mmCIF file of C-alpha atoms in Angstrom:
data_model
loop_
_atom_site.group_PDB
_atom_site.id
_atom_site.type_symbol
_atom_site.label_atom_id
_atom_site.label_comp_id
_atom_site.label_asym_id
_atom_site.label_seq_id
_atom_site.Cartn_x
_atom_site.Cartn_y
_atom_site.Cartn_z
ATOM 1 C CA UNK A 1 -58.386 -61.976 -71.987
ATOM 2 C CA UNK A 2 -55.795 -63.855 -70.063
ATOM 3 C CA UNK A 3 -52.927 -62.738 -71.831
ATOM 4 C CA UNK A 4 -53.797 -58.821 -70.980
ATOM 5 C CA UNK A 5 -54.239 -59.887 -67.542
ATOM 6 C CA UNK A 6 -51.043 -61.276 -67.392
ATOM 7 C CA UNK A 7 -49.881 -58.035 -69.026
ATOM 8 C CA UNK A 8 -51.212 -56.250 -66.486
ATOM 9 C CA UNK A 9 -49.690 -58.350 -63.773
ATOM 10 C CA UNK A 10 -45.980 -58.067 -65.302
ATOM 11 C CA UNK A 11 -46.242 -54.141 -65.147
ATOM 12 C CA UNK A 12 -48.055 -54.150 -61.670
ATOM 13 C CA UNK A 13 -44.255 -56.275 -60.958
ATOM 14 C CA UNK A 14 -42.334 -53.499 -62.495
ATOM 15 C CA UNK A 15 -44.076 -50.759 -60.557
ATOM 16 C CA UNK A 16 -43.237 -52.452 -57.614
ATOM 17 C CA UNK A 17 -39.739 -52.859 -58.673
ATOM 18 C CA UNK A 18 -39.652 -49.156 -59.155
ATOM 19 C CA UNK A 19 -40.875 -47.935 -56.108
ATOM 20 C CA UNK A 20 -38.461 -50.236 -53.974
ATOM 21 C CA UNK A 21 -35.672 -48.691 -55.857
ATOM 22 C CA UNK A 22 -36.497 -45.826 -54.950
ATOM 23 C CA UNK A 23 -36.408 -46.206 -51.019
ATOM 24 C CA UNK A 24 -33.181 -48.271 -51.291
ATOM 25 C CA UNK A 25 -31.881 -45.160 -52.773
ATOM 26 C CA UNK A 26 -33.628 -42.524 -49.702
ATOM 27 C CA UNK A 27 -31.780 -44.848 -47.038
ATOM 28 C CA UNK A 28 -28.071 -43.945 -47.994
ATOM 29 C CA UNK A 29 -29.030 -40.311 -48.652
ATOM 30 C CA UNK A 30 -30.053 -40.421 -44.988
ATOM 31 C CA UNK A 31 -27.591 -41.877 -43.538
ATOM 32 C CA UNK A 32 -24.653 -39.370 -45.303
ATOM 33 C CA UNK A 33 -26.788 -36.951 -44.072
ATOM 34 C CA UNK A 34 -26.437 -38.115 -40.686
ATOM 35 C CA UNK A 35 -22.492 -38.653 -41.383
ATOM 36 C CA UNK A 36 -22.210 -35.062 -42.502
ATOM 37 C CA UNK A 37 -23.939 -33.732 -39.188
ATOM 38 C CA UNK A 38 -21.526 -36.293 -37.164
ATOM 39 C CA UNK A 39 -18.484 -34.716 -39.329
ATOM 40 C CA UNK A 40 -19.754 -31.253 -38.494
ATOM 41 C CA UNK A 41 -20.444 -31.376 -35.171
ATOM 42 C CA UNK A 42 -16.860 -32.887 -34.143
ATOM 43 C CA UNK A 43 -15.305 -29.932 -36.541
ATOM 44 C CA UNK A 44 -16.655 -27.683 -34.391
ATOM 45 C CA UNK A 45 -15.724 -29.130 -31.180
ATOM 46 C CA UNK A 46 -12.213 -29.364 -32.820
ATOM 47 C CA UNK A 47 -12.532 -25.426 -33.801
ATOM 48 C CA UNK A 48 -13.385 -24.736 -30.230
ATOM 49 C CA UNK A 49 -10.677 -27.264 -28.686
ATOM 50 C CA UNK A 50 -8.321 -25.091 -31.363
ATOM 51 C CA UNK A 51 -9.540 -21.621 -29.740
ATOM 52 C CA UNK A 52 -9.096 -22.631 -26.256
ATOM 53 C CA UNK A 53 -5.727 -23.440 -26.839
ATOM 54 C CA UNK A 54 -4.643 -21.058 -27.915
ATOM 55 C CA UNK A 55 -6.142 -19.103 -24.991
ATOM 56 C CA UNK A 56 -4.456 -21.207 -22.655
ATOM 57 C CA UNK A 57 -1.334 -20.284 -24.785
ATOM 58 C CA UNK A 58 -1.480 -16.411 -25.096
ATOM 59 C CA UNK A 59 -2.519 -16.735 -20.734
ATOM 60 C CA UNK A 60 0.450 -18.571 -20.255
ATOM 61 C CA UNK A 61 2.610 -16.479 -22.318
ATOM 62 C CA UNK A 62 1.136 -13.153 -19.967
ATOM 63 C CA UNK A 63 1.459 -15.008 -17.004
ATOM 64 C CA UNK A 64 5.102 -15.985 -17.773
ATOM 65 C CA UNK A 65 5.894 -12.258 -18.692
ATOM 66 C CA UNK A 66 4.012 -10.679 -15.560
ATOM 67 C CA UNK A 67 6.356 -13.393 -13.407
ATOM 68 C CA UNK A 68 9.901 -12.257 -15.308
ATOM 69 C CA UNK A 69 9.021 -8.473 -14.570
ATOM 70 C CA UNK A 70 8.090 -9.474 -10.904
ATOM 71 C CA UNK A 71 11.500 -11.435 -10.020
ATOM 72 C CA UNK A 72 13.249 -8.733 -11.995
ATOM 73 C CA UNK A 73 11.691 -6.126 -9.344
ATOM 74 C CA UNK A 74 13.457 -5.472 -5.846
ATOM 75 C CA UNK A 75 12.405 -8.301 -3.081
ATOM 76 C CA UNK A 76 10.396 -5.512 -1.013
ATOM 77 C CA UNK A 77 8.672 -4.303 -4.126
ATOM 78 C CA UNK A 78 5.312 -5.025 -3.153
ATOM 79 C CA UNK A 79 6.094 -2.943 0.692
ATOM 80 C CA UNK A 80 7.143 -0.074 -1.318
ATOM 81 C CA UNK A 81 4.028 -0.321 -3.833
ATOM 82 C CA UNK A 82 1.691 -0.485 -0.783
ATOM 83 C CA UNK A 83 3.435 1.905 1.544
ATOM 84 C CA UNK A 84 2.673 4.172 -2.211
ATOM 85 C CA UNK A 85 -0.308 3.748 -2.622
ATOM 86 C CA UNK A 86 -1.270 4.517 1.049
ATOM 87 C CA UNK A 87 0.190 7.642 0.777
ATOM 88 C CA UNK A 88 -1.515 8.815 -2.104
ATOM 89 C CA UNK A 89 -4.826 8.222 -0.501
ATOM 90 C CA UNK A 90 -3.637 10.074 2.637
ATOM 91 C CA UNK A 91 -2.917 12.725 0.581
ATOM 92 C CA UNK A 92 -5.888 13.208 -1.654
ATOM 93 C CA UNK A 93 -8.094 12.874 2.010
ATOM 94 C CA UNK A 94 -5.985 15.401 3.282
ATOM 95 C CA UNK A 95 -6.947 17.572 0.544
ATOM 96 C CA UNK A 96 -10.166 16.658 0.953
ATOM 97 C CA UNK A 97 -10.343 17.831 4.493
ATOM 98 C CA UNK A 98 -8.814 21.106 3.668
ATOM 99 C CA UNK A 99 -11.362 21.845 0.676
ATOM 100 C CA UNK A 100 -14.487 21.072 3.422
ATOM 101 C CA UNK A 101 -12.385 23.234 6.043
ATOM 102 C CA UNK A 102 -12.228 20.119 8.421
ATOM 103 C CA UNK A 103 -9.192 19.143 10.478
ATOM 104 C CA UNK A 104 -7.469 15.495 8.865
ATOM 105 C CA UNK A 105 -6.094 14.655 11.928
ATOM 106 C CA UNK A 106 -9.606 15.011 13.603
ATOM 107 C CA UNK A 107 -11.049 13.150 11.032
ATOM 108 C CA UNK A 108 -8.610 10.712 10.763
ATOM 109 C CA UNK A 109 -8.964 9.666 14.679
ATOM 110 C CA UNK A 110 -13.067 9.515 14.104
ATOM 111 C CA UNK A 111 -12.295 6.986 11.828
ATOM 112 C CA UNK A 112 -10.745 4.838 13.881
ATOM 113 C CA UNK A 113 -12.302 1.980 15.654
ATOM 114 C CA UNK A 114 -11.492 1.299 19.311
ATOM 115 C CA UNK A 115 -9.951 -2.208 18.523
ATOM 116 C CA UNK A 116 -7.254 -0.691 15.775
ATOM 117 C CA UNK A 117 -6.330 2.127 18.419
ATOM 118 C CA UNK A 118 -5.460 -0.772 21.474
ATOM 119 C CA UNK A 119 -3.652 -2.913 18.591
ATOM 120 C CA UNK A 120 -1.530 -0.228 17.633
ATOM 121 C CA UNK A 121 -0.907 0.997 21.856
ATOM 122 C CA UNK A 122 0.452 -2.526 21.961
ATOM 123 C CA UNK A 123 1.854 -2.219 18.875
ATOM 124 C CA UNK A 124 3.981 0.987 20.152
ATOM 125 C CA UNK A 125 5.009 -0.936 23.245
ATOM 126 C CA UNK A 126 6.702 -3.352 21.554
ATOM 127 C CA UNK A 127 8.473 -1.404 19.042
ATOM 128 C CA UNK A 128 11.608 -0.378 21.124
ATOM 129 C CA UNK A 129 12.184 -3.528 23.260
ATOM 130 C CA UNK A 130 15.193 -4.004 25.180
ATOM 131 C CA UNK A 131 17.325 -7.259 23.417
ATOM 132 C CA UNK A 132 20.136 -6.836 25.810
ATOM 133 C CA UNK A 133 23.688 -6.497 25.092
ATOM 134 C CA UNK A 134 24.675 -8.069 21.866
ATOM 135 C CA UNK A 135 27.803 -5.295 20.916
ATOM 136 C CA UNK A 136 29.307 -2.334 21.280
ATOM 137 C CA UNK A 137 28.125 -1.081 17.936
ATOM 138 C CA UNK A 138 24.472 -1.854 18.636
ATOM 139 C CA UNK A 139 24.614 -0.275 21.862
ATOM 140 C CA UNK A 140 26.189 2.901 20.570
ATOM 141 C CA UNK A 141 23.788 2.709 18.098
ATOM 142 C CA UNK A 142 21.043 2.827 20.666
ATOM 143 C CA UNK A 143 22.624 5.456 22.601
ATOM 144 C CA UNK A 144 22.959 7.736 19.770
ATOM 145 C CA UNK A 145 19.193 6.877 18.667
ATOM 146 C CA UNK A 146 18.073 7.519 22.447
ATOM 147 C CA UNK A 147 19.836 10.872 22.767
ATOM 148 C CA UNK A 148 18.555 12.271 19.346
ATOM 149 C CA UNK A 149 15.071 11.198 20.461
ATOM 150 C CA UNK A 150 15.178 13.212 23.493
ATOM 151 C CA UNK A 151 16.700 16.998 21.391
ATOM 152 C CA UNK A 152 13.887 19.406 21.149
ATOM 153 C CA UNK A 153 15.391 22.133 19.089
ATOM 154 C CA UNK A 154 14.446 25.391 20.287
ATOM 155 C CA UNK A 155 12.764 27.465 17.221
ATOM 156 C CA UNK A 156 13.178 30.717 18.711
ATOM 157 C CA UNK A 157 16.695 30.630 19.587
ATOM 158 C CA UNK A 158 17.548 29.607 16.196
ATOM 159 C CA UNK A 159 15.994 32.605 14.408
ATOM 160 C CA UNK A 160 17.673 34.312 17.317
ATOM 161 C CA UNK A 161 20.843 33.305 15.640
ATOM 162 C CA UNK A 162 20.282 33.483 12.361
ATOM 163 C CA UNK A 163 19.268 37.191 12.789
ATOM 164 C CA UNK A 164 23.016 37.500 14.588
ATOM 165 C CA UNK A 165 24.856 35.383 12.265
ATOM 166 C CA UNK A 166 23.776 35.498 8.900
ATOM 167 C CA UNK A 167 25.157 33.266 6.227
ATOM 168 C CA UNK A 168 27.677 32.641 8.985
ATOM 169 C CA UNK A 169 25.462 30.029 10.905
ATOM 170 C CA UNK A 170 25.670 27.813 7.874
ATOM 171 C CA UNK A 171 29.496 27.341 7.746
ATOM 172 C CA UNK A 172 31.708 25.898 5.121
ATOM 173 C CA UNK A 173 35.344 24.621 4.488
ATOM 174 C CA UNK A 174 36.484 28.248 4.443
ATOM 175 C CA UNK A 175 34.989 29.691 8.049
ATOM 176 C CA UNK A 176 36.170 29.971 11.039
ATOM 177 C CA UNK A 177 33.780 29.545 14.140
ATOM 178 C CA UNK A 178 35.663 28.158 16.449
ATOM 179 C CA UNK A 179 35.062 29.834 20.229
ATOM 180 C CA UNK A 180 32.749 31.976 19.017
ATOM 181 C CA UNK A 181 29.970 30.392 20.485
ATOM 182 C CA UNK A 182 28.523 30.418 24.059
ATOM 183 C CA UNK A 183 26.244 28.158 25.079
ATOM 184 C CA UNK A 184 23.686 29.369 27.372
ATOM 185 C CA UNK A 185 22.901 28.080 31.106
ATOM 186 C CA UNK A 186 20.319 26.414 30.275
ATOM 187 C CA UNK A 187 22.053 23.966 28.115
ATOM 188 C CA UNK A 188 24.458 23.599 30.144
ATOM 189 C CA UNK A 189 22.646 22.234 32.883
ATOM 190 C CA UNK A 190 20.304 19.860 30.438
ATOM 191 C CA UNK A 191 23.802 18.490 29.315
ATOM 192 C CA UNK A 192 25.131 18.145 32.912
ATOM 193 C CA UNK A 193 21.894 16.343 33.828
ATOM 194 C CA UNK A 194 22.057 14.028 31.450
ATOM 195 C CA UNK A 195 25.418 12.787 31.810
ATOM 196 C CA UNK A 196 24.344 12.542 35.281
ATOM 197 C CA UNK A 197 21.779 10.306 34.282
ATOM 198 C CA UNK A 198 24.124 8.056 31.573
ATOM 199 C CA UNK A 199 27.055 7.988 34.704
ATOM 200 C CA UNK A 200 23.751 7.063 37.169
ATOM 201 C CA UNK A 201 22.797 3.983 34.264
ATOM 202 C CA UNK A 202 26.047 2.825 33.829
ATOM 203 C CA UNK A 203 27.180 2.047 36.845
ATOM 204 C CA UNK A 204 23.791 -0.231 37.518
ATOM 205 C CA UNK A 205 25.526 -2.411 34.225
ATOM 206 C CA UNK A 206 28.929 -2.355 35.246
ATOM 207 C CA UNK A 207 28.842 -4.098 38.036
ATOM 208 C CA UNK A 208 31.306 -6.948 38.750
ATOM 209 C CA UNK A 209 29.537 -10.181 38.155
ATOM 210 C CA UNK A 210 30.166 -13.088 40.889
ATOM 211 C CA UNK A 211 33.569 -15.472 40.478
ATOM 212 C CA UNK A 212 32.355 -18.897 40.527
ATOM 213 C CA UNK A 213 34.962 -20.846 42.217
ATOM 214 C CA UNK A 214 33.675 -24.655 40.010
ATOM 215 C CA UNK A 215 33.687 -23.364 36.948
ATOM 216 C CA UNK A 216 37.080 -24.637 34.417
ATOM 217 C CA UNK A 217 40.225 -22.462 34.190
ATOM 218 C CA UNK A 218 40.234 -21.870 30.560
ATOM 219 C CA UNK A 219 41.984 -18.938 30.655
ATOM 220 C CA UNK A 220 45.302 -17.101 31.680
ATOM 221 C CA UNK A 221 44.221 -13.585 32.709
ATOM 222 C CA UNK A 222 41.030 -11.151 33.184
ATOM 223 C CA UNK A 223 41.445 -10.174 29.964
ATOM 224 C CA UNK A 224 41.317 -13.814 28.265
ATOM 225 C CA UNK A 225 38.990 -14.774 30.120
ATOM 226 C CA UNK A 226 36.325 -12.186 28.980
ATOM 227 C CA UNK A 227 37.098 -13.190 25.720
ATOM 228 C CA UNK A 228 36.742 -16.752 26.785
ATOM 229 C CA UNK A 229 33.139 -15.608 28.143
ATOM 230 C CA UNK A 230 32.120 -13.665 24.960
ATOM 231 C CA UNK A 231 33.744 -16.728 22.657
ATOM 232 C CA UNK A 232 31.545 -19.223 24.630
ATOM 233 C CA UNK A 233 28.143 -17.230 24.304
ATOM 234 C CA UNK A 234 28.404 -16.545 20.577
ATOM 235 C CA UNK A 235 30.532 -19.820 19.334
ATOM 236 C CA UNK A 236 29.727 -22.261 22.357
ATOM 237 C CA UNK A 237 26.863 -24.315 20.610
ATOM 238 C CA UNK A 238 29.252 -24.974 17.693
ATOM 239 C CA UNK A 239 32.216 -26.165 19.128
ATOM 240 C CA UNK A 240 30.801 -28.119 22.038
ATOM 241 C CA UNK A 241 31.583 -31.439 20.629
ATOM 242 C CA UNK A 242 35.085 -30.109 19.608
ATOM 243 C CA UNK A 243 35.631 -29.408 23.283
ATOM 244 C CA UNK A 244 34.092 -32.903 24.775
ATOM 245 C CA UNK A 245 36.351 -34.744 22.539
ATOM 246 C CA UNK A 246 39.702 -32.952 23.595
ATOM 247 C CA UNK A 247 38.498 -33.375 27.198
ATOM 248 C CA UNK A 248 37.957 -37.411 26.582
ATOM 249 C CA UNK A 249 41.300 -37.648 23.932
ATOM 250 C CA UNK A 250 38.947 -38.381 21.310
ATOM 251 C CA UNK A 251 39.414 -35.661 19.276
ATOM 252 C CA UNK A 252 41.063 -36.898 15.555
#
């Protein structure tokens, strides 16, 4: 009786054995399993890291295109494109208009708000202002722009003489129009008065400015010393110092 109890108590051992086996051998199955999920999870961040670099990559790449074709485009580009574009919208309204039967410029001025139309009034009053005498060439310049300004061809009398003239209004290397044409009065006299009026302008700016009896003799005539005068005002900040130190002796 006591040996099968013992028997019973050695196999009651080995069950126990067994069954503690068997849980050391569950632990490490969990714990790769929790590896794995670990390894996965920072393969995917690594996949995503991967994508969004090469994102970044083919963005950079467009960008750096986009900024080649940009510098390789005239500096007022982006004017023209604008000044473009506006146009094609004033177009398409102005078809617009004409398909409803409605007047664009009408429309146009409707569309306007009060605060645009004073900006550009001031806008026009500043567009032709007077900068003063910087040279001849700009001032010829302006006369020639203020004289076309003022020519309001007369439609009539040109169809007037185009009826009389034919292909000889439009003459080439080859005609000969020379005296053949007489002016009427009336242009004649607009001419007249505006000479009148240039003569009447240019004597208010060609008066004789006052001698100044303090200022330095630097020159040797009228004529050098207008020069003198027009050398000062455009080269006179420049050479300032130059001209202290030959006064003092200085100058090396």
């Amino acid at each position: 009786m006591a040996a099968a109890v013992s028997a019973l108590g050695s196999l009651g051992d080995l069950g126990d054995g067994g069954s503690s086996g068997s849980e050391d051998e569950a632990q490490p199955s969990a714990a790769e399993a929790a590896a794995a999920q670990k390894r996965e999870e920072r393969l995917r961040k690594f996949r995503e890291l991967h994508l969004k670099r090469n994102e970044a990559r083919k963005l950079n790449h467009q960008e750096v295109v986009e900024e080649d074709k940009r510098l390789k485009l005239p500096p007022n580009w982006e004017a023209k494109k604008a000044r473009l574009e506006w146009e094609l919208k004033v177009e398409e309204k102005k078809k617009e208009c004409a398909a409803r039967g409605e007047d664009y410029e009408r429309v146009k001025l409707l569309e306007i708000s009060a605060e645009d139309a004073e900006r550009w009034e001031r806008k026009k009053k500043r567009k032709n202002p007077d900068l003063g005498f910087s040279d001849y060439a700009a001032a010829q310049l302006r006369q020639y722009q203020r004289l076309t300004r003022q020519i309001k061809p007369d439609l009539e009398q040109y169809e007037k003489l185009k009826e009389q003239y034919g292909e000889a209004l439009y003459p080439t290397s080859d005609s000969l129009l020379h005296g053949t044409h007489v002016p009427d009065k009336e242009g004649i006299d607009r001419m007249v008065a505006d000479l009148e009026k240039q003569i009447e302008k240019r004597e208010k700016y060609s008066r004789r400015r006052p001698y100044n009896d303090d200022a330095d003799i630097d020159y040797i005539n009228e004529r050098n010393a207008k020069f003198n005068k027009k050398a000062e005002r455009f080269y006179g900040k420049y050479t300032a110092e130059i001209k202290q130190n030959l006064e003092r002796g200085t100058a090396v």
